[in-house]
Coordinates of C-alpha atoms and ligand atoms in Angstrom, one line a residue:
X27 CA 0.0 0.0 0.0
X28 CA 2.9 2.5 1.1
X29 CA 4.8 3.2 -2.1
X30 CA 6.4 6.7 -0.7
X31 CA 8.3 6.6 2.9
X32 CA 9.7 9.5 5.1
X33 CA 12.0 9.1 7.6
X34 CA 11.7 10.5 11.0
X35 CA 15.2 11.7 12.9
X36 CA 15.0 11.6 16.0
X37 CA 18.5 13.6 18.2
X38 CA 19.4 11.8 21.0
X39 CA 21.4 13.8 23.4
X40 CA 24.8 11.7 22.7
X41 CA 24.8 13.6 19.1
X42 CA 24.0 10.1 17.9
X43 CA 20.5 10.3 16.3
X44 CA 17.9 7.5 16.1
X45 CA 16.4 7.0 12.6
X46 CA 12.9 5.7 12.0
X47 CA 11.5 4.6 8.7
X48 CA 7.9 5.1 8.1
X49 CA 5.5 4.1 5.7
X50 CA 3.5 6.9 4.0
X51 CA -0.2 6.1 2.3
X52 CA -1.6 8.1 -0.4
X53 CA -5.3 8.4 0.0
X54 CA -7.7 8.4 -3.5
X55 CA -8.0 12.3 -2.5
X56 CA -5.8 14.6 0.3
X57 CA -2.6 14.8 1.8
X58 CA -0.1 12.0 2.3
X59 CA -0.5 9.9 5.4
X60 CA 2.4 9.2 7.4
X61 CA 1.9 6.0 9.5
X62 CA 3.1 6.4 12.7
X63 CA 1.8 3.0 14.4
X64 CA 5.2 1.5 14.7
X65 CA 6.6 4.3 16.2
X66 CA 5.9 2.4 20.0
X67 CA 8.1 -0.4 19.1
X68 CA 11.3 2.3 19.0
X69 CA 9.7 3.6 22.2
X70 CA 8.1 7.0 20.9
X71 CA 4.7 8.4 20.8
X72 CA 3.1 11.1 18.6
X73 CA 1.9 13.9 20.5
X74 CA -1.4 16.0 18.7
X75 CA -3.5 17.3 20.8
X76 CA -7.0 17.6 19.2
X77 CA -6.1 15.1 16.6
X78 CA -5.1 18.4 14.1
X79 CA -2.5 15.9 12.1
X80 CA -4.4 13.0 12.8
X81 CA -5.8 10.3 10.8
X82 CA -7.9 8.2 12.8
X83 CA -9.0 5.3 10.6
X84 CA -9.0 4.7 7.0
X85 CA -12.0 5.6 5.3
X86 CA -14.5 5.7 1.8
X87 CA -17.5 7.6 2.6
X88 CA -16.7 11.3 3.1
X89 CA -14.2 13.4 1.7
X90 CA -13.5 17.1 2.8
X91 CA -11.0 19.6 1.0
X92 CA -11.1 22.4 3.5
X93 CA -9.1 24.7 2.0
X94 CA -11.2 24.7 -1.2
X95 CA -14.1 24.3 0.6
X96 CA -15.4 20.8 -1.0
X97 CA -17.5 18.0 0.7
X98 CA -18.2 14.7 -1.0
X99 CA -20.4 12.0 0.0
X100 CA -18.7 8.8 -1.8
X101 CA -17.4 11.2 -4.0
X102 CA -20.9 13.2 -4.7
X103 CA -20.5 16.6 -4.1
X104 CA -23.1 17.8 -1.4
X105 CA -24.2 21.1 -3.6
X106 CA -25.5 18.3 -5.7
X107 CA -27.0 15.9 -3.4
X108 CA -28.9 19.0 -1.7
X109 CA -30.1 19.7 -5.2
X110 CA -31.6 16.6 -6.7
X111 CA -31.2 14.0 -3.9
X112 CA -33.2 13.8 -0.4
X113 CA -32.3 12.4 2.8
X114 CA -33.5 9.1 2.4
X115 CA -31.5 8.5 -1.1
X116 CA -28.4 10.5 0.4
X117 CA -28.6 7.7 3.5
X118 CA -28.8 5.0 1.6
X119 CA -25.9 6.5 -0.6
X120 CA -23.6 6.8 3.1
X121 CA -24.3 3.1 3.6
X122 CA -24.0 1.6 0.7
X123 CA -21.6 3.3 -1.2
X124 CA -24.2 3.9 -4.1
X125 CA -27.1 5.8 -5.3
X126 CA -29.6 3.7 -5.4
X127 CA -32.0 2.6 -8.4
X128 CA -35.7 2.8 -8.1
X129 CA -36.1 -0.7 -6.9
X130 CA -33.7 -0.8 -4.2
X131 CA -34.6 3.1 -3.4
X132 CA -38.2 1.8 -2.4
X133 CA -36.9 -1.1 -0.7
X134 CA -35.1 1.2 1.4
X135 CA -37.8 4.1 2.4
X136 CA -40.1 0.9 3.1
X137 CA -37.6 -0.6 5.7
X138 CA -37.1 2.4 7.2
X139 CA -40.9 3.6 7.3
X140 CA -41.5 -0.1 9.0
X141 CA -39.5 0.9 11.8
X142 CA -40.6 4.2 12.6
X143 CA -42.1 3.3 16.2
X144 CA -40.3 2.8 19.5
X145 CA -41.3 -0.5 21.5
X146 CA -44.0 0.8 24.0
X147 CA -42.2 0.9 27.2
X148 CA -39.9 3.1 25.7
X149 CA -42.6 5.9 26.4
X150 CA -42.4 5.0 30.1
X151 CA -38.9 5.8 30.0
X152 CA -40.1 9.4 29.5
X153 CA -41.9 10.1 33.0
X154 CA -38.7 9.9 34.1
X155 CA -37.0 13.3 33.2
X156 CA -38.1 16.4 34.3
X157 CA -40.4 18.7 32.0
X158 CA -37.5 21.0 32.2
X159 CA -34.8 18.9 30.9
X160 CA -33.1 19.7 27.6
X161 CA -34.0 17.5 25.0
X162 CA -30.6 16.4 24.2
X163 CA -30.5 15.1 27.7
X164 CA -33.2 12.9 26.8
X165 CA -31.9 11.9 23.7
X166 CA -28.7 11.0 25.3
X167 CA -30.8 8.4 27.7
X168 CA -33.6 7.2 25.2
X169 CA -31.2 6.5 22.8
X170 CA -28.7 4.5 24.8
X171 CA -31.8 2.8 26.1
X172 CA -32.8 1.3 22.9
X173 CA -29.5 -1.2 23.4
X174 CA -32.2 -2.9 26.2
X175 CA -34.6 -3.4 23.8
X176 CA -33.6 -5.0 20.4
X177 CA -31.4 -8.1 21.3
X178 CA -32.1 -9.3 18.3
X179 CA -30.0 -7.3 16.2
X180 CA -26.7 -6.7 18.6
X181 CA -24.8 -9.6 17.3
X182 CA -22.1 -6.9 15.3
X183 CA -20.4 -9.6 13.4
X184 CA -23.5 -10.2 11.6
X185 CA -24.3 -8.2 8.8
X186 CA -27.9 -8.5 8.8
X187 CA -27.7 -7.8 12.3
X188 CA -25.8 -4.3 11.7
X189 CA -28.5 -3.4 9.1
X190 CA -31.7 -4.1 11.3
X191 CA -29.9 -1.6 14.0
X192 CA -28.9 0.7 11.4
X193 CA -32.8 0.7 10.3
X194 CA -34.0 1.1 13.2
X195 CA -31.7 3.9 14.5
X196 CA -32.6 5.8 11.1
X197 CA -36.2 5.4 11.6
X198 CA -36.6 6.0 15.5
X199 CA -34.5 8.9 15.9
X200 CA -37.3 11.4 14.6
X201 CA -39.8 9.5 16.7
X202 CA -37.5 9.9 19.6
X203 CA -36.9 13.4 19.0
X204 CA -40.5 14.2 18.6
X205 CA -41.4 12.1 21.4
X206 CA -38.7 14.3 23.9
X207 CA -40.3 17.6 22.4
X208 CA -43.8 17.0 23.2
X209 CA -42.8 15.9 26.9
X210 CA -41.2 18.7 27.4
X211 CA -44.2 20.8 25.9
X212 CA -46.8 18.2 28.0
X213 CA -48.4 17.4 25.0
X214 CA -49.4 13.8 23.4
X215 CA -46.8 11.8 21.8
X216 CA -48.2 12.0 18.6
X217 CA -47.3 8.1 16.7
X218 CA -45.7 7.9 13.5
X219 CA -47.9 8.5 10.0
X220 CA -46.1 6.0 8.1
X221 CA -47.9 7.4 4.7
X222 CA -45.7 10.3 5.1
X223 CA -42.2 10.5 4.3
X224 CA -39.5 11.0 6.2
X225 CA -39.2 14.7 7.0
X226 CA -43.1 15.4 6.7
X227 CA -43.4 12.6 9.1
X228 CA -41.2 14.3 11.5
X229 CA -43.4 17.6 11.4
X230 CA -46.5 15.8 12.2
X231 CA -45.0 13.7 15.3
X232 CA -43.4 17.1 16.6
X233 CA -46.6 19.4 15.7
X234 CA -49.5 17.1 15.2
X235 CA -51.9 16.5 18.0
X236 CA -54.8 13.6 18.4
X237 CA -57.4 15.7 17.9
X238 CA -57.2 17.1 14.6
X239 CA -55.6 15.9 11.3
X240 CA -52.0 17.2 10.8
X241 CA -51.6 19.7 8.2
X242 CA -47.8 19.8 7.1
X243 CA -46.6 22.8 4.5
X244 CA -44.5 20.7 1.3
X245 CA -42.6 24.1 2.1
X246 CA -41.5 23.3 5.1
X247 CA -41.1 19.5 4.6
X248 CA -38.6 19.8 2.2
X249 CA -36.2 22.4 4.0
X250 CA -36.5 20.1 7.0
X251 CA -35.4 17.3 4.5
X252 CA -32.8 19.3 2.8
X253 CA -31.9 19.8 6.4
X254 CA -31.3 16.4 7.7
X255 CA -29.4 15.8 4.3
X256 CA -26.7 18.5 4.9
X257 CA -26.4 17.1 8.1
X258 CA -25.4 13.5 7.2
X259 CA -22.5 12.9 7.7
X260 CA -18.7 14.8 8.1
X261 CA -16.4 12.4 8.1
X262 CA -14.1 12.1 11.6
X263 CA -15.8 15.0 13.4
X264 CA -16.0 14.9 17.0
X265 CA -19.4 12.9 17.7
X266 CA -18.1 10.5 14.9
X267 CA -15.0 9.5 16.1
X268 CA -16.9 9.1 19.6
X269 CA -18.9 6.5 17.4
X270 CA -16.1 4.9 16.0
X271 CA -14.1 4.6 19.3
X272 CA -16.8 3.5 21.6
X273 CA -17.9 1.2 18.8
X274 CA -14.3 0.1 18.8
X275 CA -14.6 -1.6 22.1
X276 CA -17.5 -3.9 20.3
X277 CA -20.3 -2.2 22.6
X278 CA -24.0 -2.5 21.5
X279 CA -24.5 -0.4 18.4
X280 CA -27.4 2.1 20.1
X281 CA -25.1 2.8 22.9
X282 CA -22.5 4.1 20.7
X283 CA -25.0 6.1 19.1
X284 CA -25.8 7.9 22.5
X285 CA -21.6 8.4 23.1
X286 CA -22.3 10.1 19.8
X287 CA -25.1 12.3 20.4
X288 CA -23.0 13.0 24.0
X289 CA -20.6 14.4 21.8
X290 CA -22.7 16.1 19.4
X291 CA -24.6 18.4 22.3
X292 CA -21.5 20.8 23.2
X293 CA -21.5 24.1 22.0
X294 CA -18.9 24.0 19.7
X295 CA -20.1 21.1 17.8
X296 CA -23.8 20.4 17.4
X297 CA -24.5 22.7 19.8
X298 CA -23.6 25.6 18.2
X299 CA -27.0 26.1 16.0
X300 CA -28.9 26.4 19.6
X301 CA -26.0 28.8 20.7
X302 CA -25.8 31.0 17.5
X303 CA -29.8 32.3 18.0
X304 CA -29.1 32.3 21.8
X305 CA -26.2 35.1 20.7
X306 CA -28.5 36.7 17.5
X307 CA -30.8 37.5 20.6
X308 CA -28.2 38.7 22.7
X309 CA -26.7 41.2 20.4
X310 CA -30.8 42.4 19.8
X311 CA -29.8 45.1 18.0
X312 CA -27.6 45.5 14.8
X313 CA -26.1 48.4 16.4
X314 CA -24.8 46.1 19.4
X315 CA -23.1 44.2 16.8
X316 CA -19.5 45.9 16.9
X317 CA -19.4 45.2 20.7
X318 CA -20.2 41.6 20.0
X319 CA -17.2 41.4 17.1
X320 CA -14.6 43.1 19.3
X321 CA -15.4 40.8 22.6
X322 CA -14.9 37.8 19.9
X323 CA -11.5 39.5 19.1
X324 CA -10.3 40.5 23.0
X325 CA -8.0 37.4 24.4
X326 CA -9.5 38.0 27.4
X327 CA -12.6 37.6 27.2
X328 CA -13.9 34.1 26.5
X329 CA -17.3 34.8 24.1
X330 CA -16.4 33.6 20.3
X331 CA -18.8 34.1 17.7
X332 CA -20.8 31.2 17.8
X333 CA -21.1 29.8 13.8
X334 CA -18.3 31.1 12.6
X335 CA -15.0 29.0 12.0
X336 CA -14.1 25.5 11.8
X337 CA -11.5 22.9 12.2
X338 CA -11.3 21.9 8.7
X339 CA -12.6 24.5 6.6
X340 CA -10.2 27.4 6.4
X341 CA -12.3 29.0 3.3
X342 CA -16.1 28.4 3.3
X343 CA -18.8 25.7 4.8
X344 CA -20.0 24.7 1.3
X345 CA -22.9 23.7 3.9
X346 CA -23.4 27.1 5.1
X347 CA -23.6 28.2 1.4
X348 CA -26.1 26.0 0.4
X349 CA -28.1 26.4 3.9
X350 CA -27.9 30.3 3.4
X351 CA -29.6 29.4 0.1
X352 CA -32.2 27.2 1.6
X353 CA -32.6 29.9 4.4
X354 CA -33.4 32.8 2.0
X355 CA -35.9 30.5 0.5
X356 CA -37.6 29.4 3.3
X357 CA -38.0 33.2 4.4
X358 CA -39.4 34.4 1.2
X359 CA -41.4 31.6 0.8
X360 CA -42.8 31.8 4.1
X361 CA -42.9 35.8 4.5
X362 CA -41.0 35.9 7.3
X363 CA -39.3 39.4 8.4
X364 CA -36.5 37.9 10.8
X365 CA -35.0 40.5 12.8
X366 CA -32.1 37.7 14.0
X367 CA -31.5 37.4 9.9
X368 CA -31.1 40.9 10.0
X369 CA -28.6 40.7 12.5
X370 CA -26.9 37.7 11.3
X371 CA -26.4 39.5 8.0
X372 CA -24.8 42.1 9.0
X373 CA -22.7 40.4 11.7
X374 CA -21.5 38.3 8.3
X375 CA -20.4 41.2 6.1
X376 CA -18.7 42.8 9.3
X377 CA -17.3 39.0 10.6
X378 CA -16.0 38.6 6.4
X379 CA -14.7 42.2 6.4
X380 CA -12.3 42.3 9.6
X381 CA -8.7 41.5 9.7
X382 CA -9.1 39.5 12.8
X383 CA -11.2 37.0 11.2
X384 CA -10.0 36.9 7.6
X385 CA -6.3 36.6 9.2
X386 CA -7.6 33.4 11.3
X387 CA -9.9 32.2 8.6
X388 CA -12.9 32.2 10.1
X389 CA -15.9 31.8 8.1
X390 CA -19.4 31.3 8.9
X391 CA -19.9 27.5 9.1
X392 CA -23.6 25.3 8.4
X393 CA -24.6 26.4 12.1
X394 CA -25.1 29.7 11.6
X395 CA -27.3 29.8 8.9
X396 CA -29.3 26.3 10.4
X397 CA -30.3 28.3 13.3
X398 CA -32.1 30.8 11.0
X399 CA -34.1 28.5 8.8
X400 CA -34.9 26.0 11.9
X401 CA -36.4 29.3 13.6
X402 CA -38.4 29.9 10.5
X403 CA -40.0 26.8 10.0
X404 CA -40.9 27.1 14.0
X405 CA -38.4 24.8 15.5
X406 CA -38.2 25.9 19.2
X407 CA -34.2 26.8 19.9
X408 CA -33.9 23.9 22.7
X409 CA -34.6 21.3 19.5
X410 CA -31.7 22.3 17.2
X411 CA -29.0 19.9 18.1
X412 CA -31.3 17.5 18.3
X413 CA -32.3 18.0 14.4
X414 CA -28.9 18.0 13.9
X415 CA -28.5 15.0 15.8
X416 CA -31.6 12.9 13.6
X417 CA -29.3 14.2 10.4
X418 CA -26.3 12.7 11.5
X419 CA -27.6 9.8 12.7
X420 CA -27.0 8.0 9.4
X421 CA -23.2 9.3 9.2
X422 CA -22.3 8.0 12.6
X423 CA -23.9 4.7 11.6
X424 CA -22.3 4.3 8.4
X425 CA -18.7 4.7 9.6
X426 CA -19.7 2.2 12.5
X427 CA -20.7 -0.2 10.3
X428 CA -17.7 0.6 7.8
X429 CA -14.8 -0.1 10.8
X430 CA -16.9 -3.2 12.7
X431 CA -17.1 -4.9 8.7
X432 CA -13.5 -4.4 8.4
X433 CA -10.3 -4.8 10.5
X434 CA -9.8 -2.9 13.3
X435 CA -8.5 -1.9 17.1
X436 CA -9.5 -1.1 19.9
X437 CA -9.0 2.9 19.8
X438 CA -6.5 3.3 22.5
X439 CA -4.5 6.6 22.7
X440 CA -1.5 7.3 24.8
X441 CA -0.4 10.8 26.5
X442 CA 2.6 12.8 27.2
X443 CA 2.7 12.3 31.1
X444 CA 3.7 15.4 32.6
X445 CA 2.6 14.5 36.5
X446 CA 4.6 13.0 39.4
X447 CA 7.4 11.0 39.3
X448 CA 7.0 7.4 41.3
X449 CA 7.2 8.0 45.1
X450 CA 6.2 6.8 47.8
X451 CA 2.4 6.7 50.1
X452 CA 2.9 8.7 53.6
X453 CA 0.9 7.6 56.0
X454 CA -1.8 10.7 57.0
X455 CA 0.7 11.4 60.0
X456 CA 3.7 11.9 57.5
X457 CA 1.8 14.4 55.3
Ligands
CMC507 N1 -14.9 33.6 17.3 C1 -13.7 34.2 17.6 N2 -12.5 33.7 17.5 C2 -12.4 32.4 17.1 C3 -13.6 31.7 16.8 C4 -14.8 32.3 16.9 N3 -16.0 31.7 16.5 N4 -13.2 30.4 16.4 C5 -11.9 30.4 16.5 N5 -11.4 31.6 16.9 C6 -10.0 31.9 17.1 C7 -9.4 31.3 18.4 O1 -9.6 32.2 19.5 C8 -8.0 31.0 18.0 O2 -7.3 32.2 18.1 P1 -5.7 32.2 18.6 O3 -5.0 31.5 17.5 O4 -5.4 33.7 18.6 O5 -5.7 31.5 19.9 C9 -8.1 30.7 16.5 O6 -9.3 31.3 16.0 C10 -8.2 29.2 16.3 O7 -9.2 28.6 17.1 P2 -9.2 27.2 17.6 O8 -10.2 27.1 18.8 O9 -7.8 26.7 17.9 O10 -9.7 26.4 16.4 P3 -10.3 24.9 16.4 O11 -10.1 24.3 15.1 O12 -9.8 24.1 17.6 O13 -11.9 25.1 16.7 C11 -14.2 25.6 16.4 C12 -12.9 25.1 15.7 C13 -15.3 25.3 15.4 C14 -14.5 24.8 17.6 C15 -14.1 27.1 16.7 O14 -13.9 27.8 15.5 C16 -15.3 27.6 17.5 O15 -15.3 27.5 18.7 N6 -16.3 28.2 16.7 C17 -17.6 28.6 17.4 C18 -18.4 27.4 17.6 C19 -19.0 26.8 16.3 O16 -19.6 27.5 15.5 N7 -19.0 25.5 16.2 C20 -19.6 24.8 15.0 C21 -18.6 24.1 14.2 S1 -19.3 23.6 12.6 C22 -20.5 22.4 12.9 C23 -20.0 21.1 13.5 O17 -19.1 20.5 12.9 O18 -20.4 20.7 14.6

């Protein structure tokens, strides 16, 4: 596989030096990859915090360029997917490495409408959280709980096994989602309408009520859809390699999931939709915003403008270009006058303009302009992550699937001890 090499030269302090000859891997796309895996047998360890330099795994379902601002799914761009595709095809696309044809695009939503509802008792599970809670919080323990239900597809060696769970996580996320919405709002959990499809199914369980027939706006269905799609998958991101590693450890598929959705809440990943309409409000004004810009640029002070940057993408979200699009539809569509769109436009040309953040590459990522459009189509702010989460439920899935089907560790990463030395336990006298 490793036709190139590179050596590493390590100086002892003996002016003898200590040379290492590692393999290097060219990818199909991207930068060299310069194994360092036999680097413990010479008793060394690569230190990167963050994983900046890292490559965690090998992989074929996402590909990001982010200095030219590209994102492929199995080598589709997503401008494209977002144009002609829809979640469900795009899913079945991530697993399978394949657009689908007709037949086997049916097959497909049919599977995954047959497993829209959550076993019964898994509504008990709700009386247990406070009204109050956020509904990440419950998605964190609902979803994790699903590993006590279905022990009839946990067997991960088996394929079929791997593709009941990855069905079923596909298909009960929205339901779960709805379900932690309407408890926190004391209403009904509304079951699913499986002659809907995917997105428009969502709106009803998180809008509907028993006593009057659903109405859903195709508007709003298909942003929501075009929604979920930009939120498939992004290769080794945070919540993904949370996936990957607790799946590592060949724990129960729907736990991973909940490691993932864990990882997914904080602010500056998944999080950061809910947090980027928290700070449009905040700034209320669009003469505030100037204050708000120069506390992101003061050291000191710890407020960053939520949205904007990203680890990979040192040019533009292609996301949060097509998102922006979707929101500017949505709004016109709709006739909504947004005052936070207001503000977030202009906090964009300013953000664009300054030295600060073209010096440091900061761009507005898909976050920023999600917040918006999930606003519009009357998403309350506490559900945002968890939108995201439903999304990217089918990313995290397919790169489980791709590392338990082929050959792989245990993820197990070392450190760079900087603590005490051996010594030795004083007794409580002694100290
Ligand atoms: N506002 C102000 N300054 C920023 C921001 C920001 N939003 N983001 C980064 N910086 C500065 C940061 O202070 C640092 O400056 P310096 O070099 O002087 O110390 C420099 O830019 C690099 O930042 P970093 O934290 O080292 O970069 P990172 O790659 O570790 O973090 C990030 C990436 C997305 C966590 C970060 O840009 C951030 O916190 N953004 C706001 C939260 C956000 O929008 N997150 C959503 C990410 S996209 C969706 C997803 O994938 O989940």
């Amino acid at each position: 596989m490793a036709e190139k090499t590179a050596t590493l030269s390590i100086h002892q302090g003996d002016n003898t030096s200590l040379e290492i000859d590692l393999p290097v891997y060219q990818g199909s796309l991207g930068p060299d990859v310069v194994d360092v895996g036999k680097l413990t047998a010479q008793g060394h360890f690569t230190f990167d915090p963050g994983f900046t330099s890292t490559a965690s795994c090998e992989s074929q379902i996402t590909y990001i360029d982010g200095e030219k601002g590209v994102l492929l799914h199995r080598g589709y761009p997503i401008e494209q997917l977002a144009e002609h595709s829809d979640y469900l095809e795009t899913c079945y696309l991530l697993l399978n490495g394949e657009l689908p044809s007709a037949e086997q695009k049916e097959a497909f939503v049919d599977m995954v409408t047959n497993h829209t509802m959550v076993h019964e008792q898994i509504r008990t599970f709700f009386n247990g959280f406070r009204r109050d809670a956020h509904p990440m919080a419950i998605m964190c323990g609902v979803v994790g709980a699903l590993s006590a239900f279905y022990h009839d597809s946990t067997d991960i060696s088996d394929p079929h096994h791997r593709e009941v769970a990855a069905f079923r996580l596909i298909a009960k996320m929205p339901t779960i989602a709805a379900m932690s919405y309407k408890f926190s709002i004391g209403q009904p959990f509304m079951y699913p309408r499986n002659d809907l499809d995917y997105s428009a199914n969502f709106l009803h369980m998180m809008f509907g009520n028993p006593c009057e027939p659903s109405v859903i706006s195709p508007t709003i269905a298909r942003a929501m859809d075009r929604i979920f799609l930009l939120h498939a998958d992004h290769e080794q991101n945070a919540s993904t390699s949370t996936v990957r590693l607790a799946g590592s450890s060949q724990a129960n598929p729907f736990a991973c999931i909940a490691a993932g959705i864990a990882a997914l809440w904080g602010p500056s990943h998944g999080g950061a939709n809910e947090a980027v309409v928290k700070m449009l409000d905040e700034i209320g004004d669009v003469s505030r915003i100037d204050e708000f810009v120069a506390r992101a640029k003061d050291k000191n002070d710890p407020f960053r403008l939520m949205g904007f940057g990203h680890r990979v993408y040192k040019n533009f979200d292609p996301r949060a270009k097509v998102m922006k699009q979707a929101a500017d539809e949505v709004l016109a569509e709709l006739g909504i006058q947004d005052e936070n769109l207001e503000i977030a436009k202009r906090l964009e040309e300013i953000a664009l303009s300054d030295e600060y953040f073209i010096e440091k590459k900061l761009y507005p990522n898909v976050d920023f302009y999600s917040g918006i459009i999930l606003k519009a189509l009357g998403i309350p702010t506490s559900m945002f992550t968890v939108i995201f989460a439903v999304g990217r439920t089918v990313g995290w899935v397919a790169h489980w699937n791709e590392m338990i089907s082929g050959s792989y560790r245990i993820g197990r990463p070392r450190q760079l001890y900087t603590g005490y030395q051996s010594r030795d336990y004083l007794s409580v006298e002694q100290r």
